[in-house]
PDB file of C-alpha atoms in Angstrom:
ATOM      1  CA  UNK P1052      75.760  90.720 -92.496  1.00  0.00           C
ATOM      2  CA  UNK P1053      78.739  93.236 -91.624  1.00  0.00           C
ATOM      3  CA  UNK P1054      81.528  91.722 -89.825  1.00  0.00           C
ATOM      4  CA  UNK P1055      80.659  93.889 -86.393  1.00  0.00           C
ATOM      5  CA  UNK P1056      77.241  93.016 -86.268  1.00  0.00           C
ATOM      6  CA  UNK P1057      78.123  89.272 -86.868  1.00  0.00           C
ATOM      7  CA  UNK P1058      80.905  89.538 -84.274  1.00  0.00           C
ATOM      8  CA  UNK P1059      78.429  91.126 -81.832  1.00  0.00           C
ATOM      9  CA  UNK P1060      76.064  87.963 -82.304  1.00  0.00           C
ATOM     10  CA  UNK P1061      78.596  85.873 -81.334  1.00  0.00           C
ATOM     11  CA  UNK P1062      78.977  87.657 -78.252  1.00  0.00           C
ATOM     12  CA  UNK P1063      75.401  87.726 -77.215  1.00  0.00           C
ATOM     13  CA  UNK P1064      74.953  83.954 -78.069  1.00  0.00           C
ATOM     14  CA  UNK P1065      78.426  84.254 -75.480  1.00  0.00           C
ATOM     15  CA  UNK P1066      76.679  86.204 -72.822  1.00  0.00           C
ATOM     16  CA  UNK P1067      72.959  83.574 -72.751  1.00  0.00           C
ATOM     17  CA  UNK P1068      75.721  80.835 -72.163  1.00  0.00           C
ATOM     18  CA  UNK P1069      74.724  79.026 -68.371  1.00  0.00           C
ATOM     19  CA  UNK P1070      78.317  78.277 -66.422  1.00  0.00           C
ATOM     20  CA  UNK P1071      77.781  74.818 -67.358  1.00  0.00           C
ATOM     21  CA  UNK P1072      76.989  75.328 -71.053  1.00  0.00           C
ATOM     22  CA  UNK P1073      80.202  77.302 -71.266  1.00  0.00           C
ATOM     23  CA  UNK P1074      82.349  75.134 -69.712  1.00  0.00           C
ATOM     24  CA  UNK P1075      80.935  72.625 -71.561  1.00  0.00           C
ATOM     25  CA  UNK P1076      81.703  74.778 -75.120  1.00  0.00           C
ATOM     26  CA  UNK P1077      85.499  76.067 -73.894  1.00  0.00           C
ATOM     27  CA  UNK P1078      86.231  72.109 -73.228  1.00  0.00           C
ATOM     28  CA  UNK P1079      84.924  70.976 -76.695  1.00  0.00           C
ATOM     29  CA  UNK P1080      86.261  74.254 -78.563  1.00  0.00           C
ATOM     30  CA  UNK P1081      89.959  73.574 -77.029  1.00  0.00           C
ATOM     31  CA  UNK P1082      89.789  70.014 -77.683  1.00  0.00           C
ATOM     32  CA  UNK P1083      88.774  71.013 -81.972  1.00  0.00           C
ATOM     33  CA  UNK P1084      91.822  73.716 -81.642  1.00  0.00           C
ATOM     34  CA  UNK P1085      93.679  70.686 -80.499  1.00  0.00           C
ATOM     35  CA  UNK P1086      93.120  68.355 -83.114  1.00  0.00           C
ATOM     36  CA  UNK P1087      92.938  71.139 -86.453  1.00  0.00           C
ATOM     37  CA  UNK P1088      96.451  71.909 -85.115  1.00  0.00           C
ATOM     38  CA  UNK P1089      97.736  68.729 -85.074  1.00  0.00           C
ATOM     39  CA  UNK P1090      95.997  67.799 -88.688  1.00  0.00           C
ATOM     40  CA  UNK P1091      97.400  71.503 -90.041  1.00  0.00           C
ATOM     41  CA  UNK P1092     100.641  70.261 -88.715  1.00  0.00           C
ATOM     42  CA  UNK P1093     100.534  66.898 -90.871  1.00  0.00           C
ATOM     43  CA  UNK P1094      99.030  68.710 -93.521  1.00  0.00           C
ATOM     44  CA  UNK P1095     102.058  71.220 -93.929  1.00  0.00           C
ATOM     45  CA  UNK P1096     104.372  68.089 -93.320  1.00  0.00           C
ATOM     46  CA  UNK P1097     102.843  66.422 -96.377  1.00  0.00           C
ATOM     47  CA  UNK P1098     102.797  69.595 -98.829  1.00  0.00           C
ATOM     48  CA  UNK P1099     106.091  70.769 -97.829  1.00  0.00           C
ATOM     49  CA  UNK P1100     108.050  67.551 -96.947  1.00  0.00           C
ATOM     50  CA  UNK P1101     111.165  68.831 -99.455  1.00  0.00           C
ATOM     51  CA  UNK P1102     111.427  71.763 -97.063  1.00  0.00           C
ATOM     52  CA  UNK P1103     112.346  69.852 -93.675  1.00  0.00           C
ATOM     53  CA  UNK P1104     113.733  71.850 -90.965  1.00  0.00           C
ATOM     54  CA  UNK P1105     114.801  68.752 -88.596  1.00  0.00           C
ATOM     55  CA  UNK P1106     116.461  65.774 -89.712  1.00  0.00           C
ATOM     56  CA  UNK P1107     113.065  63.805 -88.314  1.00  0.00           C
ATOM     57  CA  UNK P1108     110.476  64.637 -86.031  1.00  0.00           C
ATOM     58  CA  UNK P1109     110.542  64.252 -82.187  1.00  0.00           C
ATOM     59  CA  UNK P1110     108.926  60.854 -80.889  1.00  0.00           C
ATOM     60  CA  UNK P1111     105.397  61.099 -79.316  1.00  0.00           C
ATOM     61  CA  UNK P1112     105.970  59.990 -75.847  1.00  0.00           C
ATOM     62  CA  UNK P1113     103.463  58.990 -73.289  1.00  0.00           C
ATOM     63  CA  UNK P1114     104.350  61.664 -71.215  1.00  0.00           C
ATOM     64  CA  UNK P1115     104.326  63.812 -73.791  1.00  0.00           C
ATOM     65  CA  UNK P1116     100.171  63.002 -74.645  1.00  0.00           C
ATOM     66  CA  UNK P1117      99.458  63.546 -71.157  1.00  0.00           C
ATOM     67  CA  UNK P1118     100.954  67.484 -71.204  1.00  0.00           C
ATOM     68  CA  UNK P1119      99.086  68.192 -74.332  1.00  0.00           C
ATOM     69  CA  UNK P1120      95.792  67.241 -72.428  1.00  0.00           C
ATOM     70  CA  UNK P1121      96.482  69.093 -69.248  1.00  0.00           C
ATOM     71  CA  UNK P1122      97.624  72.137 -71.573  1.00  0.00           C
ATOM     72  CA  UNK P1123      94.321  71.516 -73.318  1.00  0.00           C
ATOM     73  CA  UNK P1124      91.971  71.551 -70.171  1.00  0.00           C
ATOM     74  CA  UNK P1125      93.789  74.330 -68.535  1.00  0.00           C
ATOM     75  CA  UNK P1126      93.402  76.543 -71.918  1.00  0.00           C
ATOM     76  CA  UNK P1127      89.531  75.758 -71.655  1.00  0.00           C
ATOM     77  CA  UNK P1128      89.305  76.884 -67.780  1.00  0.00           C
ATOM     78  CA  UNK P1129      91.428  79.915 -68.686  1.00  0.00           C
ATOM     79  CA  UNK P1130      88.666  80.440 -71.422  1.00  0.00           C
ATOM     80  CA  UNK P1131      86.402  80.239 -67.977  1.00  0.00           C
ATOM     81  CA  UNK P1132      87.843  82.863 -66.114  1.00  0.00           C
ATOM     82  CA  UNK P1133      88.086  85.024 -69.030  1.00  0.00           C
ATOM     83  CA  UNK P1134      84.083  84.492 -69.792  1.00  0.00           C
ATOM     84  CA  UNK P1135      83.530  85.577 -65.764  1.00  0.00           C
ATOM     85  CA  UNK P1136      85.975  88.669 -66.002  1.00  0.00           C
ATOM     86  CA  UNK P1137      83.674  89.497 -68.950  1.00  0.00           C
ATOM     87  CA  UNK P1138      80.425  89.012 -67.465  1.00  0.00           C
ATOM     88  CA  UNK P1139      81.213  90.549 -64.255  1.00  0.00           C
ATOM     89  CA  UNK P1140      82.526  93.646 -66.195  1.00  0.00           C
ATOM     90  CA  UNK P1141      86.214  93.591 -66.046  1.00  0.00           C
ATOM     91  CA  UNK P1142      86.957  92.610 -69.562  1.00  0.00           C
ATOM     92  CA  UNK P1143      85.148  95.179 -72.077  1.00  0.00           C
ATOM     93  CA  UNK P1144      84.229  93.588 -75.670  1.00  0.00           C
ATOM     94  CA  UNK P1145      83.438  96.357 -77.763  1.00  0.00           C
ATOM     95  CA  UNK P1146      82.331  96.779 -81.761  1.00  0.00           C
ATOM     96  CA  UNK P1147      83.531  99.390 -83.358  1.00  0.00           C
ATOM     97  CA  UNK P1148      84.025 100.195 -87.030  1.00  0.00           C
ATOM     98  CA  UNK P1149      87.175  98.458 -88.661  1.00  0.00           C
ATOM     99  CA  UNK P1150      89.834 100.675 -88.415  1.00  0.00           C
ATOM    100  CA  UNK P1151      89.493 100.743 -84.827  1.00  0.00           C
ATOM    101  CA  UNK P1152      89.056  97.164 -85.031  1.00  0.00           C
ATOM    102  CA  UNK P1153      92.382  96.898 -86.996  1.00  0.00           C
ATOM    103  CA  UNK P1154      94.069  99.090 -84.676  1.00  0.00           C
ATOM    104  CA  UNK P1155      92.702  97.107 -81.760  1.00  0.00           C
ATOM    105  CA  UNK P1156      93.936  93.671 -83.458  1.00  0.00           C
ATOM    106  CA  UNK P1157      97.632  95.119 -84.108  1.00  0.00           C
ATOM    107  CA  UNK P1158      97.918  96.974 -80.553  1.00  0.00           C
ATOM    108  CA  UNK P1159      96.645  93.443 -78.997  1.00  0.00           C
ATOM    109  CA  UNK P1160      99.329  91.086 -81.438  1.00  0.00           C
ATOM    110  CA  UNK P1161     102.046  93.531 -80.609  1.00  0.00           C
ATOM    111  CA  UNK P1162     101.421  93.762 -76.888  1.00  0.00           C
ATOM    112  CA  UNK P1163     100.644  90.119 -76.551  1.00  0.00           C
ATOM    113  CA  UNK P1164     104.121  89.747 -78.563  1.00  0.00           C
ATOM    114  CA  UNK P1165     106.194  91.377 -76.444  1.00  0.00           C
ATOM    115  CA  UNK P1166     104.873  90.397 -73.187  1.00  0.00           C
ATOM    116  CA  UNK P1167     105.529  86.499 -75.082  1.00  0.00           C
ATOM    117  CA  UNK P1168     109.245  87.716 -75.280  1.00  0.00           C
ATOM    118  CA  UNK P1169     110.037  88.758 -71.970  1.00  0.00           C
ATOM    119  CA  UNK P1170     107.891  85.893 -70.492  1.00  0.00           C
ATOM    120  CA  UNK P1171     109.829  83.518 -72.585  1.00  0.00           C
ATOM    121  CA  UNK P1172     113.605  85.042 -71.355  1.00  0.00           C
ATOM    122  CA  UNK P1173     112.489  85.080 -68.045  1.00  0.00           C
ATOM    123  CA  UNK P1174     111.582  81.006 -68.497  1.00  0.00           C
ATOM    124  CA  UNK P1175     114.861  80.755 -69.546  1.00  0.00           C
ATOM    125  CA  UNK P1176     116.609  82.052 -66.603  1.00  0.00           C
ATOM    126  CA  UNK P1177     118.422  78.939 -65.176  1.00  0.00           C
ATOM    127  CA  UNK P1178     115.900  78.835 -62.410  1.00  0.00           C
ATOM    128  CA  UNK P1179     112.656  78.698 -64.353  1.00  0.00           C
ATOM    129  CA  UNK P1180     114.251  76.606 -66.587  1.00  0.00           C
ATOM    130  CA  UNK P1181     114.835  73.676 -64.824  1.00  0.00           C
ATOM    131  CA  UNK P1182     111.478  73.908 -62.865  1.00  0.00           C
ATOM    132  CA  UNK P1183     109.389  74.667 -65.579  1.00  0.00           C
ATOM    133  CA  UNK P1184     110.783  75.289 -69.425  1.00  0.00           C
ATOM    134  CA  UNK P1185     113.334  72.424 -69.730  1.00  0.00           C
ATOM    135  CA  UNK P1186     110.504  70.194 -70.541  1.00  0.00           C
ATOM    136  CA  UNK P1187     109.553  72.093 -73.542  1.00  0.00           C
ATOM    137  CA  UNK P1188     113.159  71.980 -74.539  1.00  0.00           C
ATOM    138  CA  UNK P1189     113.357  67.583 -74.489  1.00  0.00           C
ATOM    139  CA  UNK P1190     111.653  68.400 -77.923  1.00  0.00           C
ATOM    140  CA  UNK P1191     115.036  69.495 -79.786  1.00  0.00           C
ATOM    141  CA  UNK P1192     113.057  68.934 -82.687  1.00  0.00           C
ATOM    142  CA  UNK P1193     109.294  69.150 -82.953  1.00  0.00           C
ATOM    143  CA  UNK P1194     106.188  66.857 -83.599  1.00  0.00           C
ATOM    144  CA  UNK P1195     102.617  67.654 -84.185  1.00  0.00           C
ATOM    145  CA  UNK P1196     101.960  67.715 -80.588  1.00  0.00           C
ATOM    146  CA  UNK P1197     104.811  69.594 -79.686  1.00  0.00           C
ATOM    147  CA  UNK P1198     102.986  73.094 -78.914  1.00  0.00           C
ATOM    148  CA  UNK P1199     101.201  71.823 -76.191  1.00  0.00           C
ATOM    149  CA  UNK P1200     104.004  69.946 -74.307  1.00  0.00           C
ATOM    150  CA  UNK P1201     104.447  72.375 -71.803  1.00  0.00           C
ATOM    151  CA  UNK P1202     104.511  72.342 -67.944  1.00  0.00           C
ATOM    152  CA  UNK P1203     100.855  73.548 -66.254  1.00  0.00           C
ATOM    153  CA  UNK P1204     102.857  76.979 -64.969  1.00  0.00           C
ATOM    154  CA  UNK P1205     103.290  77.816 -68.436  1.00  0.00           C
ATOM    155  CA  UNK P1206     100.020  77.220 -69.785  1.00  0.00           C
ATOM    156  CA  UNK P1207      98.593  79.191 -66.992  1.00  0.00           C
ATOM    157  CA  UNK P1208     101.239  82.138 -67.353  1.00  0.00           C
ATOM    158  CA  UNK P1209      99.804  82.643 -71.051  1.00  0.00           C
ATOM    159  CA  UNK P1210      96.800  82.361 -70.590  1.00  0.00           C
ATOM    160  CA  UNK P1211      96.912  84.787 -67.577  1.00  0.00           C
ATOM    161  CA  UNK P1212      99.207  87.296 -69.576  1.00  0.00           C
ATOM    162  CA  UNK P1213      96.488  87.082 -72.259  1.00  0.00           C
ATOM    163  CA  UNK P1214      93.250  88.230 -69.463  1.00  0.00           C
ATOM    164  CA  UNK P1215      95.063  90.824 -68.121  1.00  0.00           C
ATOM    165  CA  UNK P1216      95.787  92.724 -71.640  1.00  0.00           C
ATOM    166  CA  UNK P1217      92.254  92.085 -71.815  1.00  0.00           C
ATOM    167  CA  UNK P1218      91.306  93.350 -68.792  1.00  0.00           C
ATOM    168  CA  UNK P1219      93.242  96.483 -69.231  1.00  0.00           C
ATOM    169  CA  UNK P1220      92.494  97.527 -72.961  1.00  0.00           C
ATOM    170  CA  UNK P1221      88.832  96.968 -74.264  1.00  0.00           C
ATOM    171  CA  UNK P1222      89.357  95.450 -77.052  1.00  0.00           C
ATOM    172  CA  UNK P1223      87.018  94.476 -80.444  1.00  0.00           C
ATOM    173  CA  UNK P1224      85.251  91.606 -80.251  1.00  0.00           C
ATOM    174  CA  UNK P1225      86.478  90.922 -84.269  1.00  0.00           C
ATOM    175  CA  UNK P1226      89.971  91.482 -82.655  1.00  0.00           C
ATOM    176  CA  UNK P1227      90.008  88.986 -79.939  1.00  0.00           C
ATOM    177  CA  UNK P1228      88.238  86.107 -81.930  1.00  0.00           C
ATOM    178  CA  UNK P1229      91.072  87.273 -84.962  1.00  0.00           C
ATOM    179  CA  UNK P1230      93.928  87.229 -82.469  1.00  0.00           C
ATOM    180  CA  UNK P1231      93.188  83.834 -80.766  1.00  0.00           C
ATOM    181  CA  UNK P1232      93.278  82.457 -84.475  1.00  0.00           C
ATOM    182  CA  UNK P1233      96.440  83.822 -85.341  1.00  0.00           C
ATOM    183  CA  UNK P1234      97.710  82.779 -82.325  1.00  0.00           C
ATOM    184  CA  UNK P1235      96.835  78.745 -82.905  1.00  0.00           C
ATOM    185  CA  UNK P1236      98.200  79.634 -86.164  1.00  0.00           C
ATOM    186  CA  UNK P1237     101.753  80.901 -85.149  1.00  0.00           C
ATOM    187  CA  UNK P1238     101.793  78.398 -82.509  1.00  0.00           C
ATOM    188  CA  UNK P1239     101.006  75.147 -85.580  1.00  0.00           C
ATOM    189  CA  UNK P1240     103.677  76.740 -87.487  1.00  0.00           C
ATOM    190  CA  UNK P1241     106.248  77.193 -85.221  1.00  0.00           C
ATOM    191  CA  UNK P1242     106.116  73.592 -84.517  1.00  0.00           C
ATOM    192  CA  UNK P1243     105.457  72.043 -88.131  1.00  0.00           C
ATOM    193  CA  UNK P1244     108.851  71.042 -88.723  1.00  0.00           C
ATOM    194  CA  UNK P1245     108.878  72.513 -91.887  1.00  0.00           C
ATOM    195  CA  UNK P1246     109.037  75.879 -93.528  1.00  0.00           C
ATOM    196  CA  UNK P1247     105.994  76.796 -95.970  1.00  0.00           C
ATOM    197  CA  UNK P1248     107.350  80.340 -96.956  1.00  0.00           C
ATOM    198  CA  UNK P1249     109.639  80.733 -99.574  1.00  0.00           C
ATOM    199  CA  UNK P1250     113.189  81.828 -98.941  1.00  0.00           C
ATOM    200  CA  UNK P1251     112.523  85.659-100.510  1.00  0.00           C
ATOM    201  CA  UNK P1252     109.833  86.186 -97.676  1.00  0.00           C
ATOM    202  CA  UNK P1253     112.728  86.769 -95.451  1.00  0.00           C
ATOM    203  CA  UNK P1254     114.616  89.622 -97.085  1.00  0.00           C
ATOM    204  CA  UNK P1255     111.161  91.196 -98.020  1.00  0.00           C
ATOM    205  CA  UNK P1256     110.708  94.397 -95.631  1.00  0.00           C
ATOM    206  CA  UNK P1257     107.641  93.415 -93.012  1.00  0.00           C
ATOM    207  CA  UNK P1258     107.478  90.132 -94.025  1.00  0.00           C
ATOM    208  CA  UNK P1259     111.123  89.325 -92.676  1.00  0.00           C
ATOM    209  CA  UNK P1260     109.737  90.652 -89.604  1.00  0.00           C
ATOM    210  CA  UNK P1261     107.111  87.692 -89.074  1.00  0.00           C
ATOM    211  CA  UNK P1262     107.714  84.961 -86.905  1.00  0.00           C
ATOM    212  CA  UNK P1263     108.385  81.771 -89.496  1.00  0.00           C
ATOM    213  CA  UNK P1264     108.773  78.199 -88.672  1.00  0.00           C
ATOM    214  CA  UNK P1265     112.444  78.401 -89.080  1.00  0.00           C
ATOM    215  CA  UNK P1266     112.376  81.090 -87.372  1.00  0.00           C
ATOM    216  CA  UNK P1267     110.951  78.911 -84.071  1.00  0.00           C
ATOM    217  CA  UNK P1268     112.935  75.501 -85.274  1.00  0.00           C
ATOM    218  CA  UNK P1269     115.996  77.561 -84.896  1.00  0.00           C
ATOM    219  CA  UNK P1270     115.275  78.410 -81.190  1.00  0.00           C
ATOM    220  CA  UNK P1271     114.584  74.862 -80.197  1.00  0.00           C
ATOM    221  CA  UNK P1272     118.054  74.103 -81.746  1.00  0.00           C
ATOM    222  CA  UNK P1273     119.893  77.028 -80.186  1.00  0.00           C
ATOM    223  CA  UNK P1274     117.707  77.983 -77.158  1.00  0.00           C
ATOM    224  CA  UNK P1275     119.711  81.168 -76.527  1.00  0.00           C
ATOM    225  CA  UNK P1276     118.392  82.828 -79.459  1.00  0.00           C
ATOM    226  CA  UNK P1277     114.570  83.927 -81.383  1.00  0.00           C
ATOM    227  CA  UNK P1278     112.619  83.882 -77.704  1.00  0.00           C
ATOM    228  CA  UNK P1279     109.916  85.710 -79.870  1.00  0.00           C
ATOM    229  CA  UNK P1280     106.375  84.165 -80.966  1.00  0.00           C
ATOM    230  CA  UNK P1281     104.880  86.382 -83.806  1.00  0.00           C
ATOM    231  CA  UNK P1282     107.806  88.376 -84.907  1.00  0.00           C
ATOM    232  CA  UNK P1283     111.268  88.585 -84.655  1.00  0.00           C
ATOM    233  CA  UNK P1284     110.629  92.566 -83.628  1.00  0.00           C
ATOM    234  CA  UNK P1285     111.924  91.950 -79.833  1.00  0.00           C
ATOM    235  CA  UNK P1286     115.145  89.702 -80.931  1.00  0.00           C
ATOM    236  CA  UNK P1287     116.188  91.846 -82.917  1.00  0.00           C
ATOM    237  CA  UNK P1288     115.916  94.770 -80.822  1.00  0.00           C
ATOM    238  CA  UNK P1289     117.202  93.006 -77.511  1.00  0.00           C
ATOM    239  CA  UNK P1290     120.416  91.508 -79.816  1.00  0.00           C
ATOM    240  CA  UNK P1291     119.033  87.755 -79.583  1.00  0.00           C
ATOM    241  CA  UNK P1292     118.145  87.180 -83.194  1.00  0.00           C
ATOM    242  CA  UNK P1293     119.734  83.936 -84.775  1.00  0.00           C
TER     243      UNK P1293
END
């Protein structure tokens, strides 16, 4: 079955969904993203403990387990509003062939990306910081939990920068279920604690350009610096590149 036409299943399974059976399915699917990332997180500890970026990890606290489940119900009732903007016609899903759908995926990583950077500076204006990102920041290094210990504003603030790309560019359907999984991705490696990629990656033209653990570890140790989430395009145009 081509990609497209499997992608536009998906979305028609998607559009028979009751209110209740979604919520139901955006609860359970935030709660798997949840726990893959924390497993992927082990996993990369275990195959690439000789490449440590943090002297040991940050200690689970109770506090902390109770941010990471807020973060992961308020992901699922983003998911919500997202499925209503959809149904109600505000969000367009479309399936084109795939070079559009390429283009789509790039436009919506890049946009996403930069909107990340500026929303991330802006959190770490002194005011916003103390109200809402310092919390983030207790975790000077990071644990397998550590991407979802974040205040509720936060959570919220991506999730609603996410719906309104969506709401202004109609985007592939391949594209938005791609993007989401690169996203959990970047997010898992950021926070592993350890860096997977060899040391050439980062004088290789493109790939120096992608947003590596160390790339993340070094922001939580210098939290001036690397405010980017996929790349390190916007840091090192804006002059904040460690």
């Amino acid at each position: 079955m081509p990609m497209s036409t499997a992608a536009q299943a998906i979305f028609d399974w998607f559009s028979r969904c009751s209110l209740p059976g979604w919520i139901a399915f955006s609860l359970a699917g935030n709660v798997a993203i949840f726990l893959l990332s924390i497993g992927l997180c082990w996993l990369l500890g275990f195959l690439f403990r000789d490449r440590p970026l943090f002297d040991r990890p940050q200690t689970v606290t109770r506090g902390d387990l109770g941010l990471a489940c807020l973060a992961v119900v308020l992901n699922s009732a983003v998911a919500v509003v997202g499925w209503l903007l959809w149904k109600t016609g505000w969000i367009k899903i479309t399936h084109p062939a795939w070079w559009r759908t390429l283009l789509d995926l790039l436009v919506f990583v890049g946009t996403m990306d930069l909107g990340m950077y500026l929303s991330h500076r802006l959190a770490h204006h002194p005011w916003f910081y103390a109200r809402v990102h310092a919390r983030h920041h207790t975790h000077e290094s990071v644990n397998p939990i550590s991407l979802f210990v974040l205040h509720p504003f936060e959570v919220l603030g991506f999730g609603g920068l996410m719906i309104t790309v969506l709401v202004l560019l109609p985007l592939s359907g391949i594209a938005v279920l791609a993007y989401l999984t690169l996203n959990v991705l970047f997010g898992t490696l950021g926070h592993a604690g350890v860096e997977p990629f060899p040391p050439a990656w980062s004088r290789l033209p493109l790939l120096r350009d992608v947003g590596s653990s160390s790339f993340h570890a070094a922001h939580h140790r210098s939290p001036a610096t690397n405010f980017g989430f996929y790349s390190t395009v916007w840091d090192r145009l804006f002059g904040t590149l460690d």
